[in-house]
Coordinates of C-alpha atoms in Angstrom, one line a residue:
Chain A
M1 CA 11.3 -20.0 -35.5
A2 CA 11.0 -16.5 -36.5
Y3 CA 7.8 -17.0 -35.4
F4 CA 8.4 -18.1 -31.8
V5 CA 10.9 -15.1 -31.8
T6 CA 8.1 -12.9 -32.0
V7 CA 5.7 -14.3 -30.1
G8 CA 8.5 -14.5 -27.3
T9 CA 9.8 -11.1 -28.0
I10 CA 6.2 -9.6 -27.5
G11 CA 5.1 -12.0 -24.5
A12 CA 8.0 -10.7 -22.8
I13 CA 7.2 -7.0 -23.2
T14 CA 3.9 -7.7 -22.4
A15 CA 5.0 -9.9 -19.1
I16 CA 6.7 -6.2 -18.3
L17 CA 3.5 -4.5 -18.7
C18 CA 1.6 -6.7 -16.5
L19 CA 4.5 -5.9 -13.7
G20 CA 3.6 -2.3 -14.0
V21 CA 0.2 -2.9 -13.6
N22 CA 0.3 -5.2 -10.6
I23 CA 2.2 -2.3 -8.9
S24 CA -0.8 -0.2 -8.6
W25 CA -3.3 -2.7 -8.6
G26 CA -1.9 -5.8 -6.6
W27 CA 0.5 -3.8 -3.9
A28 CA -1.8 -0.8 -3.6
G29 CA -5.0 -2.1 -4.5
Q30 CA -6.2 0.7 -6.9
I31 CA -7.5 0.0 -10.1
D32 CA -5.6 2.7 -12.9
L33 CA -7.3 2.5 -16.0
A34 CA -4.6 5.3 -17.1
Y35 CA -1.8 2.9 -17.1
Y36 CA -1.9 2.1 -21.0
A37 CA -1.2 6.2 -21.3
Y38 CA 2.0 5.8 -19.4
V39 CA 2.7 3.0 -21.7
A40 CA 1.7 5.1 -24.6
I41 CA 4.2 8.1 -23.6
G42 CA 7.0 5.5 -23.0
A43 CA 6.5 4.6 -26.5
Y44 CA 6.4 7.8 -27.8
G45 CA 8.9 9.6 -25.6
A46 CA 11.4 6.8 -26.6
M47 CA 11.1 7.9 -30.2
V48 CA 10.6 11.5 -29.9
L49 CA 14.3 11.1 -28.1
E50 CA 15.5 8.8 -30.3
L51 CA 14.7 9.9 -33.9
P52 CA 16.6 13.1 -35.1
K53 CA 14.4 16.4 -35.3
A54 CA 11.2 16.0 -37.8
H55 CA 11.5 17.1 -41.0
P56 CA 7.8 16.5 -42.4
T57 CA 7.5 16.3 -46.1
A58 CA 5.2 14.6 -48.6
T59 CA 6.7 11.3 -48.3
T60 CA 7.0 11.6 -44.7
P61 CA 4.5 14.0 -43.0
S62 CA 4.4 12.8 -39.9
S63 CA 5.7 15.6 -37.4
Y64 CA 6.8 15.2 -33.5
V65 CA 8.3 17.2 -31.0
L66 CA 11.9 17.2 -29.5
G67 CA 14.1 14.9 -31.8
L68 CA 17.0 15.1 -29.8
H69 CA 18.7 12.1 -31.7
W70 CA 19.8 10.4 -28.6
P71 CA 21.4 6.7 -28.3
F72 CA 19.2 3.7 -27.2
L73 CA 19.5 3.3 -23.7
P74 CA 19.7 6.6 -22.8
S75 CA 16.4 7.3 -24.6
L76 CA 15.2 4.3 -22.5
V77 CA 16.3 6.0 -19.4
G78 CA 14.3 8.9 -20.3
A79 CA 11.4 7.5 -22.0
T80 CA 11.3 5.4 -18.5
A81 CA 11.1 8.9 -16.5
F82 CA 8.6 10.5 -18.7
G83 CA 5.9 7.7 -18.0
G84 CA 7.0 8.4 -14.2
A85 CA 6.4 11.8 -14.3
A86 CA 3.3 12.0 -16.0
A87 CA 1.9 9.3 -13.5
L88 CA 3.1 11.6 -10.2
I89 CA 1.2 14.5 -12.2
V90 CA -2.4 11.9 -12.8
G91 CA -2.0 10.4 -9.5
A92 CA -1.3 13.9 -7.5
I93 CA -4.9 14.4 -8.4
A94 CA -6.6 10.9 -8.7
L95 CA -5.0 10.2 -5.4
R96 CA -5.2 12.9 -3.4
R97 CA -9.1 12.4 -2.1
L98 CA -10.8 9.9 -3.9
R99 CA -10.9 6.2 -3.2
G100 CA -11.3 2.5 -5.2
D101 CA -14.0 3.1 -8.0
Y102 CA -13.6 7.1 -8.3
I103 CA -9.8 6.4 -8.7
A104 CA -10.4 4.4 -11.3
I105 CA -12.7 7.0 -13.2
I106 CA -10.7 9.8 -12.9
T107 CA -7.9 8.0 -14.4
A108 CA -9.9 6.3 -17.1
C109 CA -10.8 10.0 -17.4
A110 CA -7.0 10.9 -18.0
A111 CA -6.5 8.2 -20.3
L112 CA -9.0 9.4 -22.6
M113 CA -8.1 13.0 -22.5
L114 CA -4.1 12.2 -23.2
T115 CA -5.3 9.9 -26.0
S116 CA -7.8 12.9 -27.4
V117 CA -5.0 15.5 -27.4
L118 CA -2.0 13.1 -28.6
S119 CA -4.0 11.6 -31.7
Q120 CA -5.8 15.1 -32.4
D121 CA -2.5 17.7 -32.7
D122 CA -0.3 16.3 -35.4
R123 CA 2.3 18.7 -34.1
L124 CA 2.8 16.5 -30.8
V125 CA 3.3 13.3 -31.9
G126 CA 2.5 12.7 -35.2
G127 CA -1.3 12.5 -34.7
Y128 CA -3.6 9.9 -36.1
I129 CA -0.6 9.3 -38.3
G130 CA 1.8 8.3 -35.2
I131 CA 5.5 8.3 -35.5
Y132 CA 7.8 5.8 -37.8
G133 CA 11.1 5.7 -39.0
L134 CA 12.8 4.2 -35.9
T135 CA 16.1 2.2 -36.7
Q136 CA 16.3 -0.5 -35.1
P137 CA 18.2 0.4 -31.7
L138 CA 22.1 -0.8 -31.3
N139 CA 22.4 -2.4 -34.8
S140 CA 24.6 0.5 -36.3
V141 CA 27.1 -1.3 -33.9
L142 CA 25.8 -4.7 -33.9
K143 CA 25.2 -5.4 -37.5
L144 CA 23.6 -7.8 -37.4
G145 CA 20.8 -9.7 -39.9
P146 CA 17.4 -9.4 -39.7
T147 CA 17.3 -13.2 -38.0
G148 CA 20.1 -12.4 -35.8
Y149 CA 18.8 -9.1 -34.9
S150 CA 15.3 -10.7 -33.8
Y151 CA 17.4 -13.1 -31.6
F152 CA 19.2 -10.3 -30.1
Y153 CA 16.0 -8.3 -29.5
L154 CA 14.4 -11.2 -27.9
G155 CA 17.1 -11.7 -25.4
L156 CA 17.5 -8.0 -24.7
C157 CA 13.6 -8.0 -23.7
L158 CA 14.2 -11.0 -21.6
V159 CA 17.1 -9.9 -19.5
A160 CA 15.1 -6.6 -19.1
L161 CA 12.1 -8.7 -17.8
L162 CA 14.5 -10.3 -15.3
L163 CA 15.9 -6.9 -14.4
V164 CA 12.3 -5.5 -13.7
Y165 CA 11.6 -8.5 -11.7
L166 CA 14.3 -8.4 -9.4
V167 CA 14.1 -4.5 -9.2
L168 CA 10.3 -5.1 -7.8
E169 CA 10.9 -7.8 -5.8
R170 CA 13.2 -6.4 -4.1
I171 CA 10.9 -3.1 -3.7
Y172 CA 8.2 -5.6 -2.6
R173 CA 10.5 -7.0 0.6
S174 CA 11.6 -3.8 1.0
P175 CA 9.9 -1.4 4.6
F176 CA 8.3 0.7 1.4
G177 CA 6.7 -2.3 -0.2
R178 CA 5.5 -3.4 3.4
S179 CA 3.7 -0.2 4.4
L180 CA 2.6 -0.2 1.0
R181 CA 0.8 -3.7 1.1
A182 CA -0.6 -2.6 5.1
V183 CA -2.4 0.4 3.2
R184 CA -3.7 -2.0 0.7
E185 CA -5.0 -4.2 3.6
N186 CA -6.1 -1.6 6.2
D187 CA -5.6 1.9 5.4
L188 CA -6.9 3.2 8.1
A189 CA -4.9 1.3 10.5
A190 CA -1.9 2.1 8.1
A191 CA -2.2 6.1 8.6
A192 CA -3.0 5.2 12.5
F193 CA 0.9 4.1 12.7
G194 CA 2.6 7.1 10.8
R195 CA 1.9 5.9 6.9
N196 CA 1.3 9.2 4.8
L197 CA -1.6 7.4 2.9
Y198 CA -1.0 9.8 -0.1
S199 CA 2.8 10.1 -0.2
L200 CA 3.0 6.2 -0.7
R201 CA 0.2 5.6 -2.6
L202 CA 1.5 8.2 -4.9
R203 CA 5.0 7.0 -5.0
A204 CA 3.5 3.4 -5.9
Y205 CA 1.6 4.9 -8.8
A206 CA 4.5 6.8 -10.3
L207 CA 6.7 3.1 -10.7
G208 CA 4.0 1.7 -12.0
G209 CA 3.7 4.2 -14.7
A210 CA 7.7 4.0 -14.8
V211 CA 7.5 0.3 -15.4
G212 CA 4.4 0.9 -18.3
A213 CA 7.1 3.4 -19.9
F214 CA 9.7 1.6 -19.9
G215 CA 7.8 -1.5 -21.4
G216 CA 6.2 0.7 -23.9
A217 CA 9.8 2.1 -24.6
L218 CA 10.6 -1.2 -25.1
F219 CA 7.6 -1.9 -27.8
A220 CA 7.9 1.1 -29.9
N221 CA 12.1 -0.2 -30.5
Y222 CA 10.7 -3.3 -31.5
L223 CA 7.6 -2.3 -33.9
L224 CA 9.4 1.2 -34.8
A225 CA 6.9 2.4 -35.4
W226 CA 3.8 4.2 -32.9
S227 CA 0.2 5.6 -33.3
P228 CA -2.6 6.0 -31.5
T229 CA -4.7 2.6 -32.9
A230 CA -1.5 0.5 -31.2
W231 CA -3.3 1.4 -27.7
N232 CA -6.3 2.3 -26.1
I233 CA -8.0 2.0 -22.7
L234 CA -9.3 -1.8 -22.9
E235 CA -5.4 -2.5 -23.4
V236 CA -5.2 -2.2 -19.5
V237 CA -8.3 -4.5 -18.9
L238 CA -6.1 -7.1 -20.5
L239 CA -3.4 -6.5 -18.8
M240 CA -5.2 -7.1 -15.5
S241 CA -6.5 -10.0 -16.8
G242 CA -3.4 -11.8 -17.3
V243 CA -2.5 -10.4 -13.7
M244 CA -5.9 -11.6 -12.0
V245 CA -5.2 -15.5 -13.9
G246 CA -1.5 -15.2 -12.5
G247 CA -2.2 -14.0 -9.4
R248 CA -1.7 -10.4 -7.9
A249 CA 0.9 -9.2 -5.9
N250 CA 2.9 -12.1 -7.0
S251 CA 5.7 -11.3 -9.4
R252 CA 6.1 -14.8 -10.8
G253 CA 2.3 -15.5 -11.2
V254 CA 2.2 -12.3 -13.0
I255 CA 4.8 -13.3 -15.8
I256 CA 2.7 -16.9 -15.8
G257 CA -0.6 -14.9 -16.1
S258 CA 0.5 -12.5 -18.9
V259 CA 2.1 -15.7 -21.0
I260 CA -0.9 -18.1 -20.5
V261 CA -3.4 -15.0 -21.0
L262 CA -1.8 -12.9 -23.3
S263 CA 0.7 -15.1 -25.1
I264 CA -0.5 -18.8 -25.6
I265 CA -4.4 -18.3 -25.5
P266 CA -4.2 -15.5 -28.5
E267 CA -1.5 -17.5 -30.3
V268 CA -3.0 -20.9 -30.1
T269 CA -6.6 -19.6 -30.5
R270 CA -5.4 -18.2 -34.4
L271 CA -4.5 -22.1 -35.5
F272 CA -8.1 -22.3 -35.0
P273 CA -9.3 -21.2 -38.8
L274 CA -6.6 -24.0 -39.8
L275 CA -9.3 -26.4 -38.4
T276 CA -12.7 -25.1 -39.2
S277 CA -14.1 -23.1 -42.8
N278 CA -14.4 -20.0 -40.6
S279 CA -11.6 -17.7 -41.1
T280 CA -12.1 -15.4 -38.6
I281 CA -13.2 -17.4 -35.7
G282 CA -9.5 -16.8 -34.1
P283 CA -9.8 -13.6 -32.2
S284 CA -13.5 -14.2 -30.9
A285 CA -12.1 -17.8 -29.6
A286 CA -9.7 -16.1 -28.1
V287 CA -11.8 -13.6 -26.0
I288 CA -14.4 -16.4 -25.5
I289 CA -11.3 -18.5 -24.2
G290 CA -9.8 -15.7 -22.3
A291 CA -12.6 -14.6 -20.4
S292 CA -14.3 -18.5 -19.8
G293 CA -10.8 -19.0 -18.2
I294 CA -11.0 -15.8 -16.0
I295 CA -14.8 -16.8 -14.6
V296 CA -13.5 -20.3 -14.0
M297 CA -10.1 -19.1 -11.9
L298 CA -12.2 -16.4 -9.8
R299 CA -14.7 -19.2 -9.0
F300 CA -12.0 -22.0 -8.1
R301 CA -9.0 -20.2 -7.4
P302 CA -9.5 -16.1 -6.9
G303 CA -5.8 -15.6 -5.7
G304 CA -4.5 -16.7 -9.3
I305 CA -2.4 -19.4 -10.0
L306 CA 0.3 -18.9 -7.8
K307 CA -1.2 -16.8 -4.3
E308 CA 0.5 -13.4 -3.4
R309 CA 3.6 -15.0 -1.1
K310 CA 4.5 -14.4 2.6
V311 CA 7.7 -12.8 3.6
V312 CA 9.3 -15.4 5.7
D313 CA 11.5 -14.5 8.6
H314 CA 14.3 -17.4 8.6
S315 CA 15.8 -16.5 12.1
Q316 CA 15.7 -19.3 15.0
T317 CA 15.9 -16.8 17.6
A318 CA 14.6 -13.5 18.7
S319 CA 17.5 -12.7 21.3
L320 CA 20.7 -11.2 20.1
N321 CA 22.0 -10.5 16.3
A322 CA 23.6 -14.1 16.7
T323 CA 21.7 -14.8 13.3
S324 CA 22.4 -12.9 10.0
P325 CA 18.6 -11.5 9.2
T326 CA 17.2 -13.9 5.9
L327 CA 14.1 -12.7 4.4
T328 CA 12.4 -14.4 2.0
V329 CA 9.2 -15.2 0.3
A330 CA 7.2 -18.8 0.7
E331 CA 4.5 -19.4 -1.0
R332 CA 1.0 -19.3 0.3
S333 CA 0.0 -22.9 1.4
N334 CA -3.9 -23.0 0.9
G335 CA -7.1 -21.1 1.6
Chain B
M1 CA -3.2 23.1 43.5
A2 CA 0.0 21.6 43.2
E3 CA -0.7 19.5 39.8
A4 CA -2.1 22.7 38.3
Q5 CA 1.5 24.0 37.8
V6 CA 2.3 21.0 36.1
P7 CA 1.9 21.7 32.2
A8 CA -0.4 18.8 30.9
L9 CA 0.4 16.5 28.2
L10 CA -2.8 16.7 26.5
E11 CA -5.3 19.5 26.7
V12 CA -8.7 19.0 25.5
R13 CA -10.8 22.0 25.2
G14 CA -14.2 22.5 23.6
L15 CA -14.1 19.5 21.5
R16 CA -17.0 19.1 19.0
K17 CA -18.0 16.4 16.4
H18 CA -21.8 16.2 15.4
Y19 CA -23.0 14.0 12.6
G20 CA -25.8 15.5 11.4
G21 CA -28.4 15.8 14.5
V22 CA -26.3 13.3 16.5
K23 CA -23.7 14.9 19.2
A24 CA -21.2 12.7 19.3
V25 CA -18.9 14.8 21.3
D26 CA -20.3 17.7 22.1
G27 CA -17.8 20.9 24.0
C28 CA -15.8 17.6 25.5
E29 CA -12.7 19.1 27.9
F30 CA -10.4 17.5 30.0
S31 CA -6.2 17.1 30.5
V32 CA -4.2 14.4 30.9
L33 CA -1.1 14.4 33.2
R34 CA 2.6 12.9 31.8
G35 CA 2.7 9.5 33.0
E36 CA -0.4 8.8 33.9
L37 CA -2.8 6.2 33.4
I38 CA -6.5 7.6 33.2
G39 CA -9.3 5.6 32.5
L40 CA -12.3 6.9 30.4
I41 CA -15.7 5.8 31.2
G42 CA -18.8 5.9 30.5
P43 CA -22.4 4.4 28.8
N44 CA -22.4 3.4 25.4
G45 CA -22.9 6.1 22.6
A46 CA -21.2 8.5 25.3
G47 CA -18.6 9.6 22.8
K48 CA -15.4 7.9 24.1
S49 CA -14.5 6.4 20.9
T50 CA -15.4 9.3 19.0
V51 CA -13.0 11.0 21.4
I52 CA -10.0 8.6 20.3
E53 CA -10.5 8.9 16.8
L54 CA -11.2 13.1 17.1
L55 CA -7.4 12.7 19.4
S56 CA -5.7 10.2 16.5
G57 CA -7.0 12.3 13.6
L58 CA -9.0 9.6 11.6
V59 CA -11.8 11.8 12.4
K60 CA -11.7 15.8 12.3
P61 CA -13.4 17.9 14.5
D62 CA -15.8 20.3 13.9
A63 CA -14.5 22.9 16.8
G64 CA -12.5 22.9 19.9
T65 CA -8.5 22.4 20.8
V66 CA -6.5 19.9 21.2
T67 CA -2.8 20.3 23.1
F68 CA -0.4 17.6 22.9
D69 CA 2.7 17.4 24.2
G70 CA 3.1 22.0 23.6
R71 CA 1.5 21.7 19.9
E72 CA -1.9 21.9 18.4
I73 CA -2.9 18.8 17.0
Q74 CA -6.4 18.9 16.0
G75 CA -7.1 18.6 12.1
R76 CA -4.0 17.4 11.5
P77 CA -3.5 14.5 9.5
P78 CA -3.1 11.0 11.5
H79 CA 0.2 10.0 10.3
K80 CA 1.9 13.7 11.6
I81 CA -0.5 12.5 14.9
F82 CA 1.8 9.3 15.2
A83 CA 5.1 10.7 14.5
S84 CA 4.4 13.5 17.1
G85 CA 4.2 10.8 19.6
L86 CA 0.2 9.5 19.8
A87 CA -0.7 6.3 18.9
R88 CA -4.1 4.3 19.3
C89 CA -5.4 0.5 19.3
F90 CA -8.6 0.0 17.7
Q91 CA -11.6 -0.9 19.1
L92 CA -11.9 -3.9 17.1
A93 CA -8.6 -5.3 16.1
K94 CA -7.5 -4.0 13.0
E95 CA -4.4 -6.4 12.0
W96 CA -3.2 -6.4 8.2
P97 CA -4.2 -9.6 7.0
L98 CA -2.0 -10.4 4.2
L99 CA 1.0 -9.8 6.3
S100 CA 3.0 -11.7 8.6
V101 CA 2.4 -11.3 12.4
L102 CA 6.2 -10.4 12.0
E103 CA 5.4 -7.7 9.0
N104 CA 2.5 -6.3 11.2
L105 CA 4.9 -5.9 14.4
L106 CA 7.3 -4.0 12.1
I107 CA 4.9 -1.4 10.5
A108 CA 4.0 -0.2 14.2
I109 CA 8.0 0.7 14.8
P110 CA 8.1 4.3 13.2
P111 CA 10.2 4.2 9.8
D112 CA 12.1 7.4 10.2
G113 CA 12.3 7.6 6.4
S114 CA 13.3 4.3 5.8
D115 CA 10.7 3.3 3.8
T116 CA 11.2 4.8 0.6
I117 CA 11.8 3.6 -3.1
R118 CA 15.4 4.4 -3.1
H119 CA 16.3 2.4 0.5
A120 CA 15.0 -0.4 -1.2
F121 CA 18.7 0.0 -3.1
G122 CA 22.1 0.1 -1.7
S123 CA 20.3 1.5 1.3
P124 CA 23.2 3.0 3.4
R125 CA 24.4 0.8 6.2
R126 CA 22.7 2.9 9.0
S127 CA 19.6 2.3 7.5
R128 CA 19.9 -1.7 7.2
A129 CA 21.1 -1.2 10.6
A130 CA 17.9 0.6 11.9
E131 CA 15.6 -2.1 9.8
R132 CA 17.9 -5.0 11.7
A133 CA 17.4 -3.6 15.0
A134 CA 13.6 -3.0 14.4
R135 CA 13.2 -6.8 13.2
E136 CA 14.9 -7.6 17.0
R137 CA 12.5 -5.5 18.6
A138 CA 9.4 -7.0 17.0
L139 CA 10.4 -10.4 17.6
S140 CA 11.3 -9.7 21.0
A141 CA 7.9 -8.1 21.5
A142 CA 6.5 -11.3 19.4
E143 CA 8.0 -13.5 22.2
Q144 CA 6.5 -11.1 24.9
Y145 CA 3.2 -11.2 23.8
R146 CA 3.3 -15.2 22.5
L147 CA 3.4 -14.7 19.3
Y148 CA 6.8 -15.5 18.4
P149 CA 5.8 -19.1 17.2
L150 CA 3.2 -17.4 15.2
R151 CA 5.9 -14.6 13.7
N152 CA 5.4 -16.0 10.0
E153 CA 1.7 -16.7 10.0
Y154 CA -0.8 -14.7 8.0
A155 CA -2.1 -11.8 10.6
Y156 CA -5.6 -13.0 9.4
T157 CA -4.8 -16.7 10.7
L158 CA -4.4 -15.6 14.4
S159 CA -7.8 -16.3 16.5
G160 CA -9.5 -13.1 18.6
G161 CA -7.4 -13.3 21.5
Q162 CA -4.2 -13.5 19.4
K163 CA -5.4 -10.6 17.2
R164 CA -5.9 -8.3 20.7
L165 CA -2.6 -9.4 21.3
L166 CA -1.1 -8.3 17.8
E167 CA -2.8 -4.8 18.4
F168 CA -1.8 -4.2 22.0
A169 CA 1.8 -5.1 20.7
R170 CA 1.9 -2.9 18.2
I171 CA 1.1 -0.2 20.5
A172 CA 4.0 -1.2 22.9
L173 CA 6.4 -1.4 19.5
A174 CA 5.1 2.3 18.6
Q175 CA 6.7 3.5 22.3
P176 CA 4.1 6.6 22.8
K177 CA 4.5 9.7 24.6
L178 CA 0.6 8.9 25.1
A179 CA -1.2 5.7 24.0
L180 CA -5.2 5.6 23.4
L181 CA -6.4 2.2 24.5
D182 CA -10.4 1.4 23.2
E183 CA -11.4 -1.2 25.2
P184 CA -7.9 -3.3 24.9
M185 CA -9.1 -6.6 26.9
A186 CA -12.7 -6.6 25.2
G187 CA -13.7 -9.9 24.4
V188 CA -10.4 -11.6 25.4
N189 CA -9.9 -14.5 28.1
P190 CA -8.9 -13.5 31.6
V191 CA -5.3 -15.4 31.2
L192 CA -4.9 -12.5 27.8
Q193 CA -6.2 -9.9 30.1
T194 CA -3.5 -10.6 32.9
Q195 CA -0.9 -10.3 29.7
I196 CA -2.4 -7.0 29.0
E197 CA -2.8 -5.5 32.1
G198 CA 0.9 -6.3 32.6
G199 CA 1.6 -4.8 29.1
I200 CA 0.1 -1.4 30.1
R201 CA 1.8 -1.4 33.3
S202 CA 5.2 -1.8 31.2
L203 CA 3.7 1.1 28.9
L204 CA 3.7 2.9 32.2
A205 CA 7.1 1.8 33.0
G206 CA 8.8 3.0 29.8
G207 CA 7.4 6.5 30.0
S208 CA 4.4 6.3 28.3
T209 CA 1.2 8.1 29.2
V210 CA -2.2 6.1 28.7
I211 CA -5.9 6.4 28.4
L212 CA -7.7 3.5 29.0
V213 CA -11.3 3.4 27.9
E214 CA -13.0 0.2 29.4
H215 CA -16.0 -1.0 30.5
N216 CA -15.1 -3.5 33.2
L217 CA -15.4 -0.9 36.4
G218 CA -13.0 -3.5 38.4
F219 CA -10.5 -2.9 35.7
V220 CA -10.5 0.9 35.7
E221 CA -10.6 0.6 39.3
S222 CA -7.4 -1.4 39.8
L223 CA -5.3 0.5 37.2
C224 CA -6.6 3.9 37.0
D225 CA -6.0 7.0 39.7
R226 CA -8.3 9.2 37.6
V227 CA -11.0 8.1 35.8
I228 CA -13.2 10.4 33.4
V229 CA -17.0 9.7 32.9
M230 CA -18.3 10.7 29.7
V231 CA -22.2 11.0 29.6
A232 CA -24.1 12.7 26.1
G233 CA -20.8 13.7 24.3
R234 CA -19.1 15.3 27.4
V235 CA -17.2 15.2 30.4
A236 CA -19.9 14.4 33.4
A237 CA -17.3 14.1 36.0
V238 CA -14.0 13.5 36.6
G239 CA -12.2 11.8 40.0
S240 CA -11.0 8.1 41.5
M241 CA -13.3 5.5 41.2
A242 CA -14.7 5.6 44.9
E243 CA -15.3 9.3 44.0
L244 CA -17.3 8.7 41.2
R245 CA -19.3 6.0 43.4
E246 CA -20.5 9.1 45.1
N247 CA -21.5 10.9 42.2
T248 CA -25.2 11.1 42.0
V249 CA -24.6 12.0 38.3
V250 CA -23.1 9.7 37.3
Q251 CA -24.7 7.3 39.3
D252 CA -27.7 7.9 37.4
A253 CA -25.9 8.2 33.9
Y254 CA -23.8 4.8 34.3
L255 CA -23.8 3.0 37.6
G256 CA -27.3 2.4 37.6
G257 CA -29.1 4.3 40.1
T258 CA -27.7 3.9 43.8
S259 CA -26.8 -0.2 43.1
V260 CA -22.8 0.1 42.5
A261 CA -21.3 -2.3 39.7

């Protein structure tokens, strides 16, 4: 049972991370390879806000900035803000003049630079050693045992996932989401109808960074430690494959894709060594099955499991305000 | 002349855009009066569409000034030019394919700052009322341009003619001071042409000024009082269609010698 709780907790956090990637990639149409850097910023950010001041000793050599000893929830908010701010800075450079592939290149550069800086300079967030020593959030109040706490944290992550889902659905259907999708569909026409492309793209990018950092903060509070080995640029590609299989720009699809590609496939293939004499077959099989699945999806259902949904207007007449406006989202039927 | 006393809505002076050796627009000068429907004609490659691109800000001019409604707008970003009241339609319909027809129409209504992330939550009653009003306007435009039954369809599913209607309906919803229509009737059947013609007239009736790029000279003659003829990146002549038919420069360059189209 504890196994399923672990898989569920990490699965919920991963789904949040996929929803964040989906903002810049699915809604705005940009490939953001720096995304995992915002996840890391969120993770480190939450830790340096929650932990007390660093006192490096021989047994605990880790040193880090801040150390404000904030409670869990304010730290979560702070970490989310860090991620959004970092994305705002990178986005301000990457999105001003560049398009498409060049945005991917610049964001990859930003992520690699950040990895180098954070892993080399051990005064910032502990360098290669990383940061550890976080206590289970809220458990000083709850006083749960190990099993009870794991259930609690699973519930917390699921609630967080639901919250992120609801917030993003609302933004997707709002005038902001509509403008953003118009920019993705045809940016020149959107500019000709008064949309500030740079501002819309940048706001979406910062929102994505904030969601990533939120997920990262939850992750760090689950692992209670974070180090450069926990993140690299390839993680973004994995998250994107989850988004692609589930359905770009469809939040429900993204969650399904995340669960299939990043939870079910790796966990099922973990059992493979039991069937053969090869003890290392698990991770390789996960990659082979996952990659084959993506190729099959691209061939037979390029839009993903659930395609982008259409915002449908349900009012009966165009005249007067007799009907209250009810805008809902319906599944794209085919094509 | 008396009309010289009235300040023009649009004043184009020395406008130039070269692509390498190609002088797409080369010292183009003209002015458009408030409330006027002016035709812009010329042979293919004369620079008509480039002028539209330059005026709407999607392409930056190499030189020249564009004074619109008393302010110089050359080189400003397109969204600011749109906000100042100048809207254009595209020669090839540029709908937003994966947005519904209604959403396509809603985008054309200036958002007035309501398209922010903050406004998605607990938006002030004022902005919710604005969104509702925008929706009503978009739906009645859909009705007017025979798109109402299609309002919940993806824009990419529309036929070519329907896309032209959508393109035009967007301009009508934007209620611009100046509408630049780049061949709005190209490839449209006669019934829809009549519809778009009616749309152009109601744009004028609503107080808009219109520049119409059009190859069908019959339409130009029936709709426009004044016509600008562009040849090789410059204005070759300005006048009524009847005057232009007598103009030898125009005849040689566009109308095909002495035989009138």
